PDB file of C-alpha atoms in Angstrom:
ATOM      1  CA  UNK L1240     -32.850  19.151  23.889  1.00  0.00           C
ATOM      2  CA  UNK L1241     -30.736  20.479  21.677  1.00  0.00           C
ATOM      3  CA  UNK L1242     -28.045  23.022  22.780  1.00  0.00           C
ATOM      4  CA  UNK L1243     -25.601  25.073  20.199  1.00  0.00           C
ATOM      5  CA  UNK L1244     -22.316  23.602  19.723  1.00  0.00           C
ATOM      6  CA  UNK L1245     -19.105  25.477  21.518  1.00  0.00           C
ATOM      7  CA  UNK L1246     -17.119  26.409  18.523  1.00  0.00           C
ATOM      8  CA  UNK L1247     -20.336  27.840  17.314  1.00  0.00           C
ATOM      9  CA  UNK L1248     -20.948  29.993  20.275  1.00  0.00           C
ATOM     10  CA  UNK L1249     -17.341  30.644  20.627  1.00  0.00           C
ATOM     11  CA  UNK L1250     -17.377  32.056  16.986  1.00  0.00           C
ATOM     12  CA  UNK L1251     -20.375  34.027  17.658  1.00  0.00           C
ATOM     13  CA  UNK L1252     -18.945  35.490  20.884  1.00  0.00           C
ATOM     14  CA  UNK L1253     -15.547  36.457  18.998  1.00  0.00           C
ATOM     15  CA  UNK L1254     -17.622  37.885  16.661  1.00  0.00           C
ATOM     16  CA  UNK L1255     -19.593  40.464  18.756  1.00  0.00           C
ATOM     17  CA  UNK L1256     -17.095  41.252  20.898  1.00  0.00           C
ATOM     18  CA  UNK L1257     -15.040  42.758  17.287  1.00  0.00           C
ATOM     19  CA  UNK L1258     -18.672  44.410  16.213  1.00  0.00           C
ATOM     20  CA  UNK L1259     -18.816  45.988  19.793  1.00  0.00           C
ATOM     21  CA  UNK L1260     -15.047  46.998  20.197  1.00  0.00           C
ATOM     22  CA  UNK L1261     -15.176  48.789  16.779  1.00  0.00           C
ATOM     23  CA  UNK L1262     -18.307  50.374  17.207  1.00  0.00           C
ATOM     24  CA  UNK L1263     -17.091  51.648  21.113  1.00  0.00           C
ATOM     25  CA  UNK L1264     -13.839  52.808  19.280  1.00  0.00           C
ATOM     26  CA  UNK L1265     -15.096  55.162  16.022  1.00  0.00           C
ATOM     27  CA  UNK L1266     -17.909  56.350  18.671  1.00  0.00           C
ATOM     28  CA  UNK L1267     -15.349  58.615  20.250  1.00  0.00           C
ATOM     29  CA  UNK L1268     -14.568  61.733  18.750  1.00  0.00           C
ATOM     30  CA  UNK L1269     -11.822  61.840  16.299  1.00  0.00           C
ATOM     31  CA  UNK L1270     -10.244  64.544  18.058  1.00  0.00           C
ATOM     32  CA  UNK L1271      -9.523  62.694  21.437  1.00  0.00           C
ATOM     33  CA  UNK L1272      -7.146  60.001  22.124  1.00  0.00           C
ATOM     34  CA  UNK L1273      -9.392  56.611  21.662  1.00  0.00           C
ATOM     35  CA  UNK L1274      -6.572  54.641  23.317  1.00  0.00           C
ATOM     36  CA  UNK L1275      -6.269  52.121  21.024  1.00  0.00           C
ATOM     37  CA  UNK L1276      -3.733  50.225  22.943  1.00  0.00           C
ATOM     38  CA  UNK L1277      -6.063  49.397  26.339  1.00  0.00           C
ATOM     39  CA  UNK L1278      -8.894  49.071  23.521  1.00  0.00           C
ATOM     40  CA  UNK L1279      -6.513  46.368  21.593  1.00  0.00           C
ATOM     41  CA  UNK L1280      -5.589  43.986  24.992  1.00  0.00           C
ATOM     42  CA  UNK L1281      -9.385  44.257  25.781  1.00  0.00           C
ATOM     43  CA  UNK L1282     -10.164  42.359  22.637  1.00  0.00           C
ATOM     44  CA  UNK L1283      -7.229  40.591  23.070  1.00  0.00           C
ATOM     45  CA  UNK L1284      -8.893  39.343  26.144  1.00  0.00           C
ATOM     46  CA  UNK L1285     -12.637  38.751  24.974  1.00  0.00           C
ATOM     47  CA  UNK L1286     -11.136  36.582  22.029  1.00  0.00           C
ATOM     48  CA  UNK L1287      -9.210  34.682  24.911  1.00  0.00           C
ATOM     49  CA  UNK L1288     -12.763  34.058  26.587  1.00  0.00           C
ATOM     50  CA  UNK L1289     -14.138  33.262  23.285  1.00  0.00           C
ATOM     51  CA  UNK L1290     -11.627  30.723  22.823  1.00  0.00           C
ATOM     52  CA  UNK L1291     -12.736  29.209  25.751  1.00  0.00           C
ATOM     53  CA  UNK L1292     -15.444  29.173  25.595  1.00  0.00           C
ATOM     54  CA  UNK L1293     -15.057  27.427  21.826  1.00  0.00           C
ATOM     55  CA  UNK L1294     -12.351  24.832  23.303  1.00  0.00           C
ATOM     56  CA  UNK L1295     -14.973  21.780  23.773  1.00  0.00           C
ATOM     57  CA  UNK L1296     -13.954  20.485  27.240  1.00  0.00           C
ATOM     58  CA  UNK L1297     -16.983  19.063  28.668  1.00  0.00           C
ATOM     59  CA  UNK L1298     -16.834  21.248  32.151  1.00  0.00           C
ATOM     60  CA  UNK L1299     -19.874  23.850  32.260  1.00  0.00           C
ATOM     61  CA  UNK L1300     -17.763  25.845  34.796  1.00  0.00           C
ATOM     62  CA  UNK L1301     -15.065  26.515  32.651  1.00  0.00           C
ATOM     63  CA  UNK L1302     -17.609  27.586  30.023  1.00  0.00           C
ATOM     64  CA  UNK L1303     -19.424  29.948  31.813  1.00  0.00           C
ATOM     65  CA  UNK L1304     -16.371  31.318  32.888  1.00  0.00           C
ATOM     66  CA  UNK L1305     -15.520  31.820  29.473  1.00  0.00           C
ATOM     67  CA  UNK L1306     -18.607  33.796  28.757  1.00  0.00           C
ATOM     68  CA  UNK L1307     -18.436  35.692  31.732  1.00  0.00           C
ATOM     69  CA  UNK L1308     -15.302  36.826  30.376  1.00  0.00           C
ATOM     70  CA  UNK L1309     -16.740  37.655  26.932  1.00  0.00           C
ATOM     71  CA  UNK L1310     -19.205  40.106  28.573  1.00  0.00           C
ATOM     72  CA  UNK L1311     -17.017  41.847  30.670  1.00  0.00           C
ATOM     73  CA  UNK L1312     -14.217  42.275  28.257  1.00  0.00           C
ATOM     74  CA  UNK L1313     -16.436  42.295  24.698  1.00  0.00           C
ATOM     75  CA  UNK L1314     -19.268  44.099  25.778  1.00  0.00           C
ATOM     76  CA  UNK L1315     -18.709  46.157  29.729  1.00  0.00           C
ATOM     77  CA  UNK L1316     -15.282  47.287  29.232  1.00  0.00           C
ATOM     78  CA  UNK L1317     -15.255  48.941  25.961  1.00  0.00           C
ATOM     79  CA  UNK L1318     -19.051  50.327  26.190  1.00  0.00           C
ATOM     80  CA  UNK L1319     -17.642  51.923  29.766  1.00  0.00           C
ATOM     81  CA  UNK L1320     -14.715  52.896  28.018  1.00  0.00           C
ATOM     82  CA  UNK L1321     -16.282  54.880  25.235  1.00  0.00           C
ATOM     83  CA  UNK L1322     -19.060  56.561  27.778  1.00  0.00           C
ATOM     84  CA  UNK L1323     -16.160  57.614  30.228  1.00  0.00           C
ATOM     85  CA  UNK L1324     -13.837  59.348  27.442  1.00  0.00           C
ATOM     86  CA  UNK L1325     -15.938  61.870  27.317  1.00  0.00           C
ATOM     87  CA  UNK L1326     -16.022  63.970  30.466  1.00  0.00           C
ATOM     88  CA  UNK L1327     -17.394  67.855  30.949  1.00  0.00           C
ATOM     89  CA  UNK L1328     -13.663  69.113  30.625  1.00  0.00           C
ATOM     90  CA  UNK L1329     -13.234  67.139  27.792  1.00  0.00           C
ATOM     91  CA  UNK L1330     -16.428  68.504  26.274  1.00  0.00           C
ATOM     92  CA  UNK L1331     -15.667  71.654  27.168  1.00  0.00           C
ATOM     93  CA  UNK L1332     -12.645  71.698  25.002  1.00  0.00           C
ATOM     94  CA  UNK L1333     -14.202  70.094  21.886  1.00  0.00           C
ATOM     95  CA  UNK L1334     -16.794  72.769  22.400  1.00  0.00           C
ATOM     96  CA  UNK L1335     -13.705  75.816  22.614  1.00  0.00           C
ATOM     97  CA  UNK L1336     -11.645  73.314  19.482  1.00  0.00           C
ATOM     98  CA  UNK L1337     -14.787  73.951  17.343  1.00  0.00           C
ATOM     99  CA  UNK L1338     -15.261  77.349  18.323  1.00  0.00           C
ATOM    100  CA  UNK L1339     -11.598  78.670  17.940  1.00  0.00           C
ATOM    101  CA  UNK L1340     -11.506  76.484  14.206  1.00  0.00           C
ATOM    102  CA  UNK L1341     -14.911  78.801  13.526  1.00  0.00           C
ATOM    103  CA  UNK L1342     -12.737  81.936  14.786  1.00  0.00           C
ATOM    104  CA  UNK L1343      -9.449  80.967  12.526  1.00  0.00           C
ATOM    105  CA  UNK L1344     -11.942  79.760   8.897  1.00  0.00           C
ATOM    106  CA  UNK L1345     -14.159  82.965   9.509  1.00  0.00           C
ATOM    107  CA  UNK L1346     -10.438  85.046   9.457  1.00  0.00           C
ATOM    108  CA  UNK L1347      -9.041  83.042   5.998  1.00  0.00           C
ATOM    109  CA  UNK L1348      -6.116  81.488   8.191  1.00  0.00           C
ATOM    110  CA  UNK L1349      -5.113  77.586   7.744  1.00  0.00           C
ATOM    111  CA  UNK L1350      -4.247  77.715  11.000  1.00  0.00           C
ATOM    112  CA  UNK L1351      -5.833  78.155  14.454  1.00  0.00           C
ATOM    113  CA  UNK L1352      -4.089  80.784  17.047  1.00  0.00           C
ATOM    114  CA  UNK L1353      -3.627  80.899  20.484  1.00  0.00           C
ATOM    115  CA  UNK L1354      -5.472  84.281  20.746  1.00  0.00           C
ATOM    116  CA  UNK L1355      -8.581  81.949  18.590  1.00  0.00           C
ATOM    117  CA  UNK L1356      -8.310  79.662  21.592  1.00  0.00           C
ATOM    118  CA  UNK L1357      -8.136  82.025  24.186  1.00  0.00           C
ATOM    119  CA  UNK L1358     -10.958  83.652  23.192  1.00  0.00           C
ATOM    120  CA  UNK L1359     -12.858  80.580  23.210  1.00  0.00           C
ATOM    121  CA  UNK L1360     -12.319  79.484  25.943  1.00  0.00           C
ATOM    122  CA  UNK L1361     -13.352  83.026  27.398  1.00  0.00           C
ATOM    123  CA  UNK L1362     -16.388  83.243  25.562  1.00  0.00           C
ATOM    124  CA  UNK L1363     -17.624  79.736  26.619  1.00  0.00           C
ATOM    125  CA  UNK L1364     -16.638  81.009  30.639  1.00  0.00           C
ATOM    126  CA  UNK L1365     -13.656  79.096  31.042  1.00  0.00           C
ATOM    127  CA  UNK L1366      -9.929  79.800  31.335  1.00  0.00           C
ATOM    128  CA  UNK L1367      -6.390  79.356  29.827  1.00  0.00           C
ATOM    129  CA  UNK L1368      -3.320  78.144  31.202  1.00  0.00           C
ATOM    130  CA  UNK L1369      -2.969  76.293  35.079  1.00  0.00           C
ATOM    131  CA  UNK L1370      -4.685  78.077  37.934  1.00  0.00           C
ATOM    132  CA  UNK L1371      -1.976  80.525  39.805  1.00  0.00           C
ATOM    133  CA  UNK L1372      -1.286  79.738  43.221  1.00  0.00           C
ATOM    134  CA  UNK L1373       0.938  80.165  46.394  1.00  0.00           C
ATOM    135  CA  UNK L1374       2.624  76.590  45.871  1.00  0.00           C
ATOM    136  CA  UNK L1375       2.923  77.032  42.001  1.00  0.00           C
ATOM    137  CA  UNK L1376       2.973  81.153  40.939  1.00  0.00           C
ATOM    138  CA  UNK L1377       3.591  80.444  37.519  1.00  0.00           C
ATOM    139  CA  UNK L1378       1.273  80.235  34.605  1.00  0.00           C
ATOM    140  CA  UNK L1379       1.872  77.076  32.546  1.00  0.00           C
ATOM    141  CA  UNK L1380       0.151  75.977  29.412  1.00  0.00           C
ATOM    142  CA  UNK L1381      -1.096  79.559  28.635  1.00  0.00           C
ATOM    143  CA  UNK L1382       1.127  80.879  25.981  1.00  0.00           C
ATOM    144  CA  UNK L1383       1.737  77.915  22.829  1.00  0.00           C
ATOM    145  CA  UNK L1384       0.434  74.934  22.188  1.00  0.00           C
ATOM    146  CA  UNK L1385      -0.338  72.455  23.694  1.00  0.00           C
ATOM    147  CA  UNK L1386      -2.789  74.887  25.626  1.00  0.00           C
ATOM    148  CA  UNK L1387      -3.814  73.825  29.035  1.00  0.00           C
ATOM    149  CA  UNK L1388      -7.874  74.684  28.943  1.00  0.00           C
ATOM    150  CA  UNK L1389     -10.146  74.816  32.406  1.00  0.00           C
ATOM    151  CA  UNK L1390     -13.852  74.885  32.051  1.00  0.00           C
ATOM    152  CA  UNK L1391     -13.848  77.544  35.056  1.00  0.00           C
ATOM    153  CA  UNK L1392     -11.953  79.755  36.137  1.00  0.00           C
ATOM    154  CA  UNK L1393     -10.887  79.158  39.527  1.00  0.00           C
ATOM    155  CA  UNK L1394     -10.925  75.392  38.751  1.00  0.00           C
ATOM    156  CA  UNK L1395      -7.387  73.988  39.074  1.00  0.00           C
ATOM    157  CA  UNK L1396      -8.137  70.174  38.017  1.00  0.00           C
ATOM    158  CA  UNK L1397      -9.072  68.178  36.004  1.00  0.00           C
ATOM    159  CA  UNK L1398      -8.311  70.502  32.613  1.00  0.00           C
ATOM    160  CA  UNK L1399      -7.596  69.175  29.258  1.00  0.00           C
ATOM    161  CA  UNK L1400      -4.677  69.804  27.208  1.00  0.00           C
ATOM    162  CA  UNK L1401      -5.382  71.024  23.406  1.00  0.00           C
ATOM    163  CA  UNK L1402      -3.129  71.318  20.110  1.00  0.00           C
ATOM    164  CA  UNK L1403      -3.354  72.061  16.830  1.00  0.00           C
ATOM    165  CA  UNK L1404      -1.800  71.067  13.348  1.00  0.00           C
ATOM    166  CA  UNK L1405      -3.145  73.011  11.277  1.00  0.00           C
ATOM    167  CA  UNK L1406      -6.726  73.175  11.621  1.00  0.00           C
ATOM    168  CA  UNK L1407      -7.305  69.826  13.116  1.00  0.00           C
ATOM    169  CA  UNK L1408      -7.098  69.918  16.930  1.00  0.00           C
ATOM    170  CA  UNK L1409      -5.838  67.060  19.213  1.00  0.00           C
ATOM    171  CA  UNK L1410      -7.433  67.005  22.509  1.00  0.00           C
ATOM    172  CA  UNK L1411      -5.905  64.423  25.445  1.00  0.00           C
ATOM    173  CA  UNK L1412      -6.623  65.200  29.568  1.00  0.00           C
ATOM    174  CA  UNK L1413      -3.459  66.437  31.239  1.00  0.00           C
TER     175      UNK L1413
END
């Protein structure tokens, strides 16, 4: 029987886990954080199990190690990664982002307001700012950017944080 040689598979395994991580990576919106760092020592990783699993050293165990390695970090982590960055508050706020950009074009300003945002967020039946209560009576994040968004309005966490440069808006969880 003929079985495919280790630096072959190794070099195959490298391979897809670098098609996978870069696919996982651009298909996260622009506008959030696509933390490139944890996404960087994840391939990091899979091309350590790759190696592995290329290093010809005769033990099967330390082979399939190597390619249980390549699956979890090549293919589970990043795939996981990329389905998780994208949670209802965090949609919310892309939703509100595209929305106030709309409001701020449609008015012939290069720049998006907080009133644009505001509005937004309104509109789409969330809120502005952190939730005021007993233990923290003050209104944070409601005022300049970066904006603190809710997706309801009695909802204190989680909430997304969102900024602007211009018209291009930055959106990270907070």
């Amino acid at each position: 029987m003929n079985s495919v040689s280790s630096r072959v598979l190794g070099a195959a395994a490298a391979l897809a886990c670098l098609v996978v991580g870069l696919v996982a990576a651009f298909a996260v919106d622009g506008r959030l954080d696509r933390q490139w760092v944890m996404r960087g020592i994840t391939l990091l990783l899979a091309f350590g199990c790759a190696a592995v699993v290329a290093a010809d050293q005769g033990r099967r165990s330390r082979r399939i190690i190597g390619l249980i390695g390549v699956l979890m970090f090549g293919f589970v982590f990043p795939v996981s990664a990329t389905t998780w960055s994208k949670p209802p508050e965090i949609d919310f706020a892309l939703k509100v982002a595209d929305d106030a950009k709309a409001a701020a074009t449609k008015a012939a300003r290069s720049t998006v307001t907080v009133e644009d945002v505001r509005t937004a967020a309104v509109a789409r039946g969330g809120a502005v700012g952190t939730l005021k209560t007993a233990k923290s009576p003050e209104i944070r994040g409601a005022d300049s950017f970066p904006l603190i968004l809710r997706a309801k309005p009695d909802q204190g966490r989680p909430r997304t944080c969102l900024s602007y440069t211009g018209l291009d808006a930055k959106i990270r969880p907070c």
